C-alpha cells in the first residue's frame, strides 16, 4: 500500500499543488506568530524585570476598606480618615512599571503611599545596606532635533538616581548633581541623539530648562519605548514628593539573605507596609507581562486559527473531489483484496505526506520572513527602529509545534474523504461512469438551523447584556455558533440563491449564463465548501469595517451632542499637568474665564460583607464641567455634588439595588470616603464611568495619582459667572458657586457671537500660548472626530492585513476547486466544444462560475458580518460605541473586490479548459 500511496501523490501532484501551498501559507503564519510571541514575551519579561534591581522592596498596603457602618449624616471630606479596607485585589506591592508607564495603571492594585518617616526604621534593621526611596514623575525630553520624546505609546519618566545600589548601572560619565544635570538610560540617549556632555531641553513641571547630560546608565540592555531620565533625588523630592510620600522603597542587603531581611523589615514596619523580596517582585512583573501580552497573543492566535481553518476547507475540498474522481481506482483496490482500512490508510497517509511537506516549506518561509522583519525593525532608514532583544528566529519548540499542527490539520481535513474512499464497493469498479447522487440535505439543514438559532440567542443575550456577568462569553459563543450554523446550512441556500441572483445573467446570456448557473447549482455541497473559506474571511472583514465605522460615528455623535465644546485642548500625556497652564490661557485677550475639566480614575467601592469591587470614578465640577458635559438625570440633581455626596449611573444603581440616601464608601490610595447617594444619572461623554464625585473627594481618596486619566480640555464660547442673569445660562447649568478644584482647566470666551467668526484665530492663540509646553494640541471637535476616524482606519487596516492571508488562501481554494472541476468535467467540456462552444465562451463559463461563487460567499459574509457588528456595538454601547453605522461604500467595495478576486482566480483554470483538445478530451474522459 505504500507504493500505491506514493504513486497516487506523484500521479496527482498538480492537483495537490495548491492545497500544499495553502498549508505552506497557514504554517508560515502559525510559526511566525509563535516565534514572535515567544521572542516578544521573553523580551517583555526581561524588560519589565530589568528595572527591578533591589534585593527587597517595601510598598504600602492595598487601598481597600471594610464596609463602614451606616452613617447618620453625610460624611464631610476629611484627610484624617485611615480606615482599613478589605478588597478582592492581590496583597502585593503596586510597584511602578518603569518600562511602560502607559500600561502600569492597568496592572497594579492601588496601594497607599509610604511616608519618608519610615526611612530611619528601615535603616535600623540589621543587614540592610542601603535604602533608596523611589521618587519619580513625568517630564518631556526634547531630542537633539527639538522633537518631544513623549508621543504615541512612548512615555517619559524622571527618576531619582542614587550613588549607591539598588539602581541602574552607571555605564559612563557621572551621577547628576544639582538642578541642571541629568543622566539618560542607554536606549533613550541613543534615540534622542545625544552624547555625554551635551545640553538637552527638558520640560519638568511647568519649567522648560536646559540640562547637562552627565552620564549614561543601563539595566543591561537598552529599554525600548520608555525614555528614562535620572536626576538628583534632592531636586525631584519637592516636585514629585512634596508631601514626603513615595510609592515604595528599594533596599540593598549586600551579602545578607533577602528573605530573612524582608521578614525582619516586615516585623519592624508592621501592617503599615508590604515587604517582598526582589525575586518575588520580579515574578510579579513577569506575571504582569503575561497579562499585557495575553490579549495580544490570543488575538494573533485567533487569526492563525482562522488561516489554518480556511486551509481546512481547501484541503477537504481537494481530497473530496480527488476521491470522487478516483472512485473506480479505490473500488479496483477493494476488488483486488484491499481492505477498507488499507484504502483509508492510503488517503490519510497521502494527506500526512502533503502536510509534512507543506509544513516544512511553511517553516522555511517563516524563518526567511522573520529575518527580513528583524532587519527592517532594526534599520533606522525606515523609521521603525525597535531595540528589542529578539532573536528573529525559530526555536526548536516552535518548529516542532508548527510541524505537528500543520500535519495534523491536513490529516483531519482528509478524514471524511478517506472514509468515503474506504466505503467504495468492489462492484463500483465495473461501472463505466461515476455519478454519485447527492445525499439529502434535510438533516444537515435542520442541525444547522438549530445552531443558527442558538447563535442568534447568544448574540442577543450577549449584546443586550442580559447574560451579565457572562455576556462576553455569550457573545463569543453566539458568534461562533452563527458562523458554524451558516457553514452547515450553506448547501441548502445554494440553489435558492442562484435561482434568484443568477437568473438575470442566465436570461442575458443564455449559453454562458445558463451553463455557469447550472454548474454551481449542480453540487451544492461543493459550491458551499468552496465558498466557505472566503465567507469566513469576508464575515470578519465586514464586521471589522462596521465596528470601525460605528466607532467613528460614535465619536462624531459625541462631539456633536454629548460634548458641548467649540475647542478642545488635548494632552499627549495624561499625567503631565503644569500648574501655570491656567494663567497662560487667561492672558489671551479673548479668554475671560478658565473652567476646570473632568478626570477619571480607578477606585474601589466597598460592598456589604467587606467585599470590594474596582470601579471607574469621574470628577465633576458644578457648573463648569457640566456646561460641556450634559447629564441626563433619572433621579435627583447634579447640584447635590456640592455637598460632597455621590452620583451613580442607573445601571450601577440597579446592579446593587441602591436608592437615594444609601451610604456608599469609596477607597483609594490616600484613604476612604463615605457619603450618601444623592442622585442617579449619566453622561454619554464619560462612557464607562459608574460614579461621579468632586475633585476634592477624589483628592482625598487619591484618585488623582498615577492611576488617573485626565480627559481633554473642553473649550466653549459663552461665560458662566455669578453675575450672569439666570435666563442667559445654558440649559442644565445651575447658579451655585463652585468650591471645588480639578486637575485641568477648560476655557470659555466673552461672547459666543463675538468670536464665532474667528474661531481659527482663537485656536491659534491658544495653541501658541501652550506651544512651549510641548504637550498640548488645540483642536476643534471636527478635528478630534477626524483624528478618531483616522485611528479607526488604522485599526481597520491592521485587521485587513491580518485577515488578508486567510482571504488569499480562500482564493487559492477557488482556483484549486475550479482546476479539479475542469479535470472532472473533461468529457462535458469536450462535448460542449464539439457542438460549437467557442474557446472564449468556455473561458467565460469558468470565469462566471468563479464570480458567482465569490458573490455567494460575499453575500453571506456581508449579512453575517453586519449581524456580528451590530451585536458587538450593542454590547459595547455602554463603553462609548453608541452608534451603529453601516459603511455601505466600504461594503460595496468589499463585494466588488471579492468578485474581482473570483475573476482573477478563474483565469488560469479557464485558460486550461479552453486549451483542452476536443478529441483528446473525448477519448480520455
Coordinates of C-alpha atoms in Angstrom, one line a residue, residues 45-556:
X45 CA 9.7 39.8 30.7
X46 CA 13.3 40.9 30.6
X47 CA 12.2 44.5 30.0
X48 CA 9.8 44.6 32.9
X49 CA 12.1 42.9 35.4
X50 CA 15.4 44.6 34.4
X51 CA 14.4 47.8 36.4
X52 CA 13.7 45.7 39.5
X53 CA 17.3 45.8 40.8
X54 CA 16.6 45.8 44.6
X55 CA 17.0 42.9 46.9
X56 CA 13.9 43.8 49.0
X57 CA 11.0 46.2 48.2
X58 CA 8.7 47.9 50.6
X59 CA 5.3 49.1 49.5
X60 CA 2.1 50.5 51.1
X61 CA -0.9 48.3 51.9
X62 CA -3.7 47.9 49.3
X63 CA -6.2 50.8 49.3
X64 CA -9.3 48.9 50.3
X65 CA -11.6 49.0 53.2
X66 CA -14.1 47.2 55.3
X67 CA -17.8 48.0 54.8
X68 CA -18.5 51.0 57.1
X69 CA -21.4 51.4 59.5
X70 CA -24.4 53.2 58.2
X71 CA -23.7 56.9 58.8
X72 CA -26.2 59.2 60.5
X73 CA -25.4 62.0 58.2
X74 CA -23.3 62.8 55.2
X75 CA -19.6 62.5 55.8
X76 CA -17.6 65.6 55.1
X77 CA -14.3 65.1 53.3
X78 CA -11.6 64.5 55.9
X79 CA -7.9 63.8 55.3
X80 CA -7.7 62.1 58.7
X81 CA -9.7 59.0 57.6
X82 CA -7.5 55.9 57.8
X83 CA -9.9 53.1 57.9
X84 CA -8.5 49.7 56.9
X85 CA -10.1 48.3 53.7
X86 CA -10.6 44.7 52.6
X87 CA -10.6 44.0 48.9
X88 CA -10.6 41.5 46.2
X89 CA -7.2 42.7 44.9
X90 CA -4.0 40.8 45.4
X91 CA -1.9 41.5 48.5
X92 CA 1.2 42.6 46.6
X93 CA 3.0 45.9 46.2
X94 CA 1.8 48.2 43.5
X95 CA 5.3 48.9 42.0
X96 CA 5.6 51.3 39.2
X97 CA 6.3 49.6 35.9
X98 CA 9.2 51.8 34.9
X99 CA 9.4 50.2 31.4
X100 CA 6.0 51.1 30.2
X101 CA 4.1 53.9 32.0
X102 CA 1.1 53.6 29.7
X103 CA 0.2 50.1 30.9
X104 CA 1.1 50.3 34.6
X105 CA -2.2 51.6 35.9
X106 CA -3.9 48.6 34.4
X107 CA -1.7 46.1 36.1
X108 CA -1.2 47.1 39.7
X109 CA -3.8 47.3 42.5
X110 CA -4.0 50.7 44.2
X111 CA -1.6 50.8 47.2
X112 CA -1.3 53.6 49.7
X113 CA 2.0 55.6 49.5
X114 CA 4.7 55.4 52.2
X115 CA 5.9 58.2 54.4
X116 CA 9.6 59.0 54.3
X117 CA 9.3 58.9 58.1
X118 CA 9.7 55.1 57.8
X119 CA 13.2 55.5 56.4
X120 CA 15.0 55.6 59.7
X121 CA 13.1 52.5 60.9
X122 CA 14.1 50.5 57.8
X123 CA 17.8 51.6 58.1
X124 CA 17.9 50.3 61.7
X125 CA 17.1 46.8 60.6
X126 CA 20.3 44.7 60.7
X127 CA 21.5 43.6 57.3
X128 CA 20.0 46.5 55.4
X129 CA 22.9 48.1 53.5
X130 CA 21.1 50.9 51.6
X131 CA 17.5 52.2 51.4
X132 CA 16.5 54.3 48.3
X133 CA 13.1 56.0 48.3
X134 CA 11.9 55.7 44.7
X135 CA 10.9 59.2 43.6
X136 CA 9.6 59.6 40.0
X137 CA 7.3 61.6 37.8
X138 CA 6.6 62.7 34.3
X139 CA 8.6 65.1 32.1
X140 CA 9.1 65.8 28.4
X141 CA 12.6 65.5 26.9
X142 CA 13.3 67.1 23.5
X143 CA 15.8 65.2 21.3
X144 CA 18.7 66.8 19.5
X145 CA 16.3 68.0 16.8
X146 CA 13.9 69.6 19.2
X147 CA 11.3 66.8 18.9
X148 CA 9.5 65.8 22.1
X149 CA 10.1 62.1 23.0
X150 CA 6.6 61.7 24.5
X151 CA 4.3 60.7 21.7
X152 CA 2.2 57.7 20.8
X153 CA 3.0 54.8 23.1
X154 CA 6.2 56.4 24.3
X155 CA 6.4 57.7 27.8
X156 CA 9.0 59.7 29.7
X157 CA 9.8 59.0 33.4
X158 CA 12.1 61.2 35.5
X159 CA 13.5 59.1 38.3
X160 CA 15.8 59.8 41.3
X161 CA 19.3 58.3 40.8
X162 CA 21.4 57.4 43.9
X163 CA 25.1 56.8 44.1
X164 CA 24.6 53.5 45.9
X165 CA 22.6 50.4 45.0
X166 CA 20.0 49.4 44.2
X167 CA 19.5 51.1 40.8
X168 CA 20.8 51.0 37.3
X169 CA 24.5 50.7 36.5
X170 CA 26.4 53.8 35.6
X171 CA 27.9 52.9 32.2
X172 CA 29.9 56.1 31.7
X173 CA 30.1 59.6 33.0
X174 CA 29.0 60.5 36.5
X175 CA 25.9 60.8 38.7
X176 CA 23.9 64.1 38.1
X177 CA 24.0 66.6 40.9
X178 CA 22.1 69.8 41.2
X179 CA 19.1 71.3 39.4
X180 CA 20.6 71.5 35.9
X181 CA 22.1 68.0 35.4
X182 CA 20.6 64.7 34.2
X183 CA 21.6 61.2 33.1
X184 CA 19.9 59.2 30.4
X185 CA 19.3 55.5 30.0
X186 CA 21.3 54.0 27.1
X187 CA 18.3 53.5 24.8
X188 CA 17.0 57.0 25.4
X189 CA 20.4 58.5 24.9
X190 CA 20.8 56.8 21.5
X191 CA 17.2 57.6 20.4
X192 CA 17.5 61.3 21.4
X193 CA 20.8 61.6 19.5
X194 CA 22.8 63.0 22.5
X195 CA 26.2 62.3 24.0
X196 CA 27.6 62.8 27.4
X197 CA 28.3 66.5 27.9
X198 CA 25.6 67.7 25.6
X199 CA 22.9 70.2 26.6
X200 CA 19.3 68.9 26.4
X201 CA 16.0 70.7 26.7
X202 CA 13.5 69.2 29.2
X203 CA 10.1 70.2 30.5
X204 CA 9.9 69.4 34.2
X205 CA 6.8 70.6 36.0
X206 CA 6.0 73.9 34.3
X207 CA 9.6 74.8 33.7
X208 CA 11.4 74.3 30.4
X209 CA 15.1 74.3 31.1
X210 CA 18.5 73.3 29.7
X211 CA 20.2 70.4 31.3
X212 CA 23.6 69.0 31.0
X213 CA 23.9 65.2 30.4
X214 CA 26.5 64.0 32.8
X215 CA 26.1 60.2 32.5
X216 CA 24.7 57.1 30.7
X217 CA 23.1 54.4 32.8
X218 CA 22.0 50.9 31.8
X219 CA 20.0 48.0 33.0
X220 CA 22.0 45.6 30.9
X221 CA 20.1 46.1 27.6
X222 CA 18.5 49.2 26.0
X223 CA 14.9 49.9 27.0
X224 CA 12.5 50.5 24.1
X225 CA 9.6 52.9 24.1
X226 CA 10.2 54.5 27.5
X227 CA 12.6 57.4 28.0
X228 CA 14.3 57.2 31.3
X229 CA 15.8 60.4 32.8
X230 CA 17.7 60.5 36.1
X231 CA 18.2 63.4 38.4
X232 CA 19.4 64.3 41.9
X233 CA 16.9 63.0 44.5
X234 CA 17.1 66.3 46.3
X235 CA 15.8 68.1 43.2
X236 CA 12.9 65.7 42.5
X237 CA 11.6 65.4 46.0
X238 CA 9.9 68.9 46.1
X239 CA 8.4 68.3 42.7
X240 CA 7.2 64.7 42.9
X241 CA 7.1 64.0 46.6
X242 CA 6.1 67.4 48.2
X243 CA 4.1 65.6 50.9
X244 CA 7.1 63.3 51.8
X245 CA 5.3 60.2 50.5
X246 CA 6.7 57.8 47.9
X247 CA 5.2 54.7 46.3
X248 CA 7.9 52.3 47.6
X249 CA 11.4 51.8 49.0
X250 CA 14.2 49.8 47.3
X251 CA 16.6 48.0 49.6
X252 CA 20.0 46.5 49.1
X253 CA 21.0 43.8 51.6
X254 CA 24.6 43.1 50.4
X255 CA 25.6 39.6 51.3
X256 CA 22.6 39.1 53.7
X257 CA 19.7 36.8 52.8
X258 CA 16.9 38.9 51.3
X259 CA 14.3 36.6 52.6
X260 CA 15.4 37.0 56.2
X261 CA 15.8 40.8 55.8
X262 CA 12.4 41.0 54.3
X263 CA 10.8 39.2 57.3
X264 CA 12.7 41.5 59.7
X265 CA 11.7 44.7 57.8
X266 CA 8.1 43.5 57.8
X267 CA 8.1 42.9 61.5
X268 CA 9.6 46.3 62.1
X269 CA 7.0 48.2 60.0
X270 CA 4.0 46.1 60.9
X271 CA 0.8 46.3 58.9
X272 CA 1.7 49.8 57.5
X273 CA 3.7 48.2 54.7
X274 CA 4.1 45.1 52.5
X275 CA 7.6 43.7 52.1
X276 CA 8.7 41.4 49.3
X277 CA 12.0 40.2 48.0
X278 CA 13.4 41.2 44.6
X279 CA 12.8 37.7 43.3
X280 CA 9.1 37.9 44.3
X281 CA 8.7 41.3 42.8
X282 CA 10.3 40.1 39.5
X283 CA 8.0 37.1 39.4
X284 CA 5.0 39.5 39.8
X285 CA 6.3 41.7 37.0
X286 CA 6.6 38.6 34.8
X287 CA 3.0 37.8 35.5
X288 CA 2.1 41.3 34.6
X289 CA 4.0 40.9 31.3
X290 CA 1.9 37.8 30.6
X291 CA -1.3 39.7 31.3
X292 CA -0.1 42.5 29.0
X293 CA 0.6 40.1 26.1
X294 CA -2.3 37.7 26.9
X295 CA -4.9 39.5 24.8
X296 CA -2.5 40.3 22.0
X297 CA -1.3 36.7 21.9
X298 CA -4.9 35.4 22.0
X299 CA -5.8 37.8 19.1
X300 CA -2.9 36.7 17.0
X301 CA -3.6 33.0 17.6
X302 CA -7.2 33.7 16.6
X303 CA -6.1 34.9 13.2
X304 CA -3.7 31.9 12.9
X305 CA -6.6 29.6 13.7
X306 CA -8.6 31.4 11.0
X307 CA -5.9 30.9 8.4
X308 CA -5.5 27.3 9.3
X309 CA -9.3 26.8 9.4
X310 CA -9.6 28.3 5.9
X311 CA -6.9 25.8 4.8
X312 CA -9.0 23.0 6.2
X313 CA -11.8 23.9 3.7
X314 CA -9.3 23.8 0.8
X315 CA -7.7 20.5 1.8
X316 CA -11.0 18.9 2.5
X317 CA -12.4 20.1 -0.9
X318 CA -9.3 18.9 -2.7
X319 CA -9.5 15.4 -1.3
X320 CA -13.2 15.2 -1.7
X321 CA -13.0 15.9 -5.4
X322 CA -9.9 13.7 -5.8
X323 CA -11.6 10.8 -4.1
X324 CA -14.7 11.2 -6.2
X325 CA -12.7 11.3 -9.4
X326 CA -10.7 8.2 -8.4
X327 CA -13.7 6.2 -7.0
X328 CA -13.1 3.5 -9.6
X329 CA -9.5 3.1 -8.6
X330 CA -10.4 2.7 -5.0
X331 CA -13.1 0.2 -6.0
X332 CA -10.5 -1.8 -8.0
X333 CA -8.2 -1.8 -4.9
X334 CA -11.1 -3.2 -3.0
X335 CA -11.8 -5.8 -5.8
X336 CA -8.2 -6.9 -5.7
X337 CA -8.4 -7.6 -2.0
X338 CA -7.6 -4.4 -0.2
X339 CA -9.5 -3.9 3.0
X340 CA -11.4 -0.8 3.9
X341 CA -8.7 0.1 6.4
X342 CA -6.0 -0.2 3.7
X343 CA -7.9 2.2 1.4
X344 CA -8.4 4.6 4.3
X345 CA -4.7 4.3 5.1
X346 CA -3.8 5.3 1.5
X347 CA -5.7 8.6 1.6
X348 CA -4.7 9.5 5.1
X349 CA -1.0 8.9 4.5
X350 CA -1.2 10.9 1.3
X351 CA -2.6 13.8 3.4
X352 CA 0.1 13.3 6.0
X353 CA 2.9 13.5 3.5
X354 CA 1.4 16.6 2.0
X355 CA 1.1 18.1 5.5
X356 CA 4.7 17.3 6.3
X357 CA 6.0 18.8 3.0
X358 CA 3.8 21.9 3.3
X359 CA 4.7 22.4 6.9
X360 CA 8.5 22.2 6.3
X361 CA 8.1 24.7 3.4
X362 CA 6.0 26.9 5.6
X363 CA 8.5 26.9 8.4
X364 CA 11.3 27.8 5.9
X365 CA 9.2 30.6 4.6
X366 CA 8.5 31.9 8.1
X367 CA 12.2 31.8 9.0
X368 CA 13.0 34.0 6.0
X369 CA 10.2 36.5 6.7
X370 CA 11.3 36.8 10.4
X371 CA 14.8 37.6 9.4
X372 CA 13.5 40.2 7.0
X373 CA 11.2 41.7 9.6
X374 CA 14.1 41.9 12.1
X375 CA 16.3 43.7 9.6
X376 CA 13.5 46.3 8.8
X377 CA 12.8 47.0 12.5
X378 CA 16.5 47.4 13.3
X379 CA 17.1 49.7 10.3
X380 CA 16.6 53.4 11.2
X381 CA 16.2 54.2 7.4
X382 CA 12.6 53.0 7.6
X383 CA 11.9 54.9 10.8
X384 CA 11.0 51.7 12.6
X385 CA 14.0 51.2 14.9
X386 CA 12.9 49.0 17.7
X387 CA 15.6 47.9 20.2
X388 CA 14.1 44.7 21.3
X389 CA 16.3 41.8 22.2
X390 CA 14.5 39.4 19.9
X391 CA 16.3 36.6 18.1
X392 CA 14.1 36.9 15.0
X393 CA 14.5 33.1 14.5
X394 CA 12.5 29.9 15.1
X395 CA 13.2 27.9 18.2
X396 CA 13.1 24.1 18.2
X397 CA 9.8 24.2 20.1
X398 CA 8.2 26.5 17.6
X399 CA 9.4 24.3 14.7
X400 CA 8.0 21.1 16.3
X401 CA 4.7 22.7 17.2
X402 CA 4.3 24.1 13.6
X403 CA 5.2 20.8 12.1
X404 CA 2.8 18.9 14.2
X405 CA -0.1 21.3 13.8
X406 CA 0.4 21.6 10.1
X407 CA 0.4 17.9 9.6
X408 CA -2.5 17.3 12.0
X409 CA -4.7 19.9 10.3
X410 CA -4.0 18.3 6.9
X411 CA -4.8 14.7 8.2
X412 CA -8.0 15.9 9.9
X413 CA -9.1 17.6 6.7
X414 CA -8.7 14.4 4.8
X415 CA -10.5 12.0 7.3
X416 CA -14.0 12.4 5.8
X417 CA -12.8 12.0 2.2
X418 CA -10.7 9.0 3.3
X419 CA -13.7 7.4 4.9
X420 CA -15.7 7.9 1.7
X421 CA -12.9 6.3 -0.3
X422 CA -12.8 3.3 2.1
X423 CA -16.6 2.9 1.7
X424 CA -16.2 2.1 -2.1
X425 CA -17.7 -1.2 -3.1
X426 CA -15.7 -3.6 -5.3
X427 CA -18.7 -3.7 -7.8
X428 CA -18.2 0.0 -8.4
X429 CA -15.1 -0.9 -10.5
X430 CA -17.4 -2.4 -13.1
X431 CA -19.3 0.8 -13.7
X432 CA -18.3 2.9 -16.7
X433 CA -19.1 6.2 -15.1
X434 CA -19.2 7.5 -11.6
X435 CA -22.3 9.7 -11.0
X436 CA -22.7 9.7 -7.2
X437 CA -26.0 11.1 -6.1
X438 CA -26.1 14.0 -3.7
X439 CA -27.3 12.9 -0.2
X440 CA -30.3 14.6 1.3
X441 CA -29.6 17.9 3.0
X442 CA -32.6 17.7 5.3
X443 CA -30.9 16.6 8.5
X444 CA -27.9 18.7 7.9
X445 CA -30.1 21.8 7.3
X446 CA -32.1 21.1 10.5
X447 CA -28.9 20.8 12.5
X448 CA -27.5 24.0 11.0
X449 CA -30.8 25.8 11.7
X450 CA -30.6 24.8 15.3
X451 CA -27.1 26.2 15.5
X452 CA -28.2 29.4 13.9
X453 CA -31.0 29.7 16.5
X454 CA -28.5 29.1 19.3
X455 CA -26.1 31.6 17.8
X456 CA -28.8 34.3 17.5
X457 CA -29.9 33.7 21.1
X458 CA -26.3 34.0 22.3
X459 CA -25.7 37.2 20.3
X460 CA -29.0 38.7 21.7
X461 CA -28.2 37.8 25.3
X462 CA -24.6 39.0 25.0
X463 CA -25.3 42.1 23.0
X464 CA -28.2 43.2 25.3
X465 CA -26.1 42.2 28.4
X466 CA -29.0 40.1 29.6
X467 CA -26.4 37.4 30.4
X468 CA -24.3 39.5 32.7
X469 CA -21.8 38.8 34.2
X470 CA -21.2 36.3 31.3
X471 CA -22.3 38.5 28.4
X472 CA -18.8 38.3 26.8
X473 CA -18.9 34.5 26.8
X474 CA -22.5 34.5 25.4
X475 CA -21.5 36.9 22.7
X476 CA -18.4 34.9 21.7
X477 CA -20.2 31.6 21.7
X478 CA -23.1 33.1 19.8
X479 CA -20.8 34.4 17.1
X480 CA -19.1 31.0 16.8
X481 CA -22.4 29.2 16.6
X482 CA -23.7 31.7 14.0
X483 CA -20.7 31.2 11.7
X484 CA -20.8 27.4 12.1
X485 CA -24.5 27.3 11.6
X486 CA -24.2 29.2 8.3
X487 CA -21.4 26.9 7.1
X488 CA -23.7 23.9 7.8
X489 CA -26.8 25.3 6.1
X490 CA -24.9 26.9 3.2
X491 CA -25.5 24.0 0.8
X492 CA -29.3 24.3 1.3
X493 CA -29.0 28.0 0.4
X494 CA -27.1 27.5 -2.9
X495 CA -30.0 26.6 -5.2
X496 CA -32.3 29.3 -3.8
X497 CA -29.5 31.9 -4.0
X498 CA -28.6 31.3 -7.6
X499 CA -32.1 30.7 -8.7
X500 CA -32.7 34.4 -7.8
X501 CA -29.4 36.2 -8.3
X502 CA -28.1 34.3 -11.3
X503 CA -31.5 34.3 -13.1
X504 CA -30.8 37.8 -14.8
X505 CA -27.4 36.5 -16.0
X506 CA -29.0 33.3 -17.4
X507 CA -31.5 35.4 -19.3
X508 CA -29.0 37.9 -20.6
X509 CA -26.5 35.3 -21.8
X510 CA -28.5 32.1 -22.5
X511 CA -25.4 30.0 -23.2
X512 CA -22.7 31.1 -20.8
X513 CA -25.0 32.3 -18.1
X514 CA -27.1 29.1 -18.0
X515 CA -24.1 26.8 -18.2
X516 CA -22.3 28.6 -15.3
X517 CA -25.5 28.8 -13.3
X518 CA -26.1 25.1 -13.8
X519 CA -22.6 24.2 -12.8
X520 CA -22.6 26.0 -9.5
X521 CA -26.1 24.6 -8.7
X522 CA -25.2 21.0 -9.7
X523 CA -23.3 20.2 -6.5
X524 CA -24.5 22.4 -3.6
X525 CA -22.1 20.8 -1.2
X526 CA -19.1 21.5 -3.3
X527 CA -20.1 25.1 -4.1
X528 CA -20.8 25.8 -0.4
X529 CA -17.5 24.2 0.6
X530 CA -15.6 26.3 -2.0
X531 CA -17.3 29.5 -0.8
X532 CA -16.9 28.7 2.9
X533 CA -13.3 29.8 3.2
X534 CA -14.0 33.1 1.5
X535 CA -17.2 33.5 3.5
X536 CA -15.4 33.3 6.9
X537 CA -12.8 35.9 5.9
X538 CA -15.3 38.3 4.5
X539 CA -17.6 38.0 7.5
X540 CA -14.8 39.1 9.8
X541 CA -13.7 41.9 7.5
X542 CA -17.3 43.2 7.2
X543 CA -17.7 43.0 11.0
X544 CA -14.4 44.9 11.4
X545 CA -15.4 47.6 8.9
X546 CA -18.8 48.1 10.5
X547 CA -17.3 48.3 14.0
X548 CA -14.7 50.8 12.8
X549 CA -17.4 52.9 11.1
X550 CA -19.5 52.7 14.2
X551 CA -16.6 53.9 16.4
X552 CA -16.1 56.9 14.1
X553 CA -19.8 57.7 14.0
X554 CA -20.0 57.4 17.8
X555 CA -17.1 59.8 18.2
X556 CA -18.9 62.2 15.8

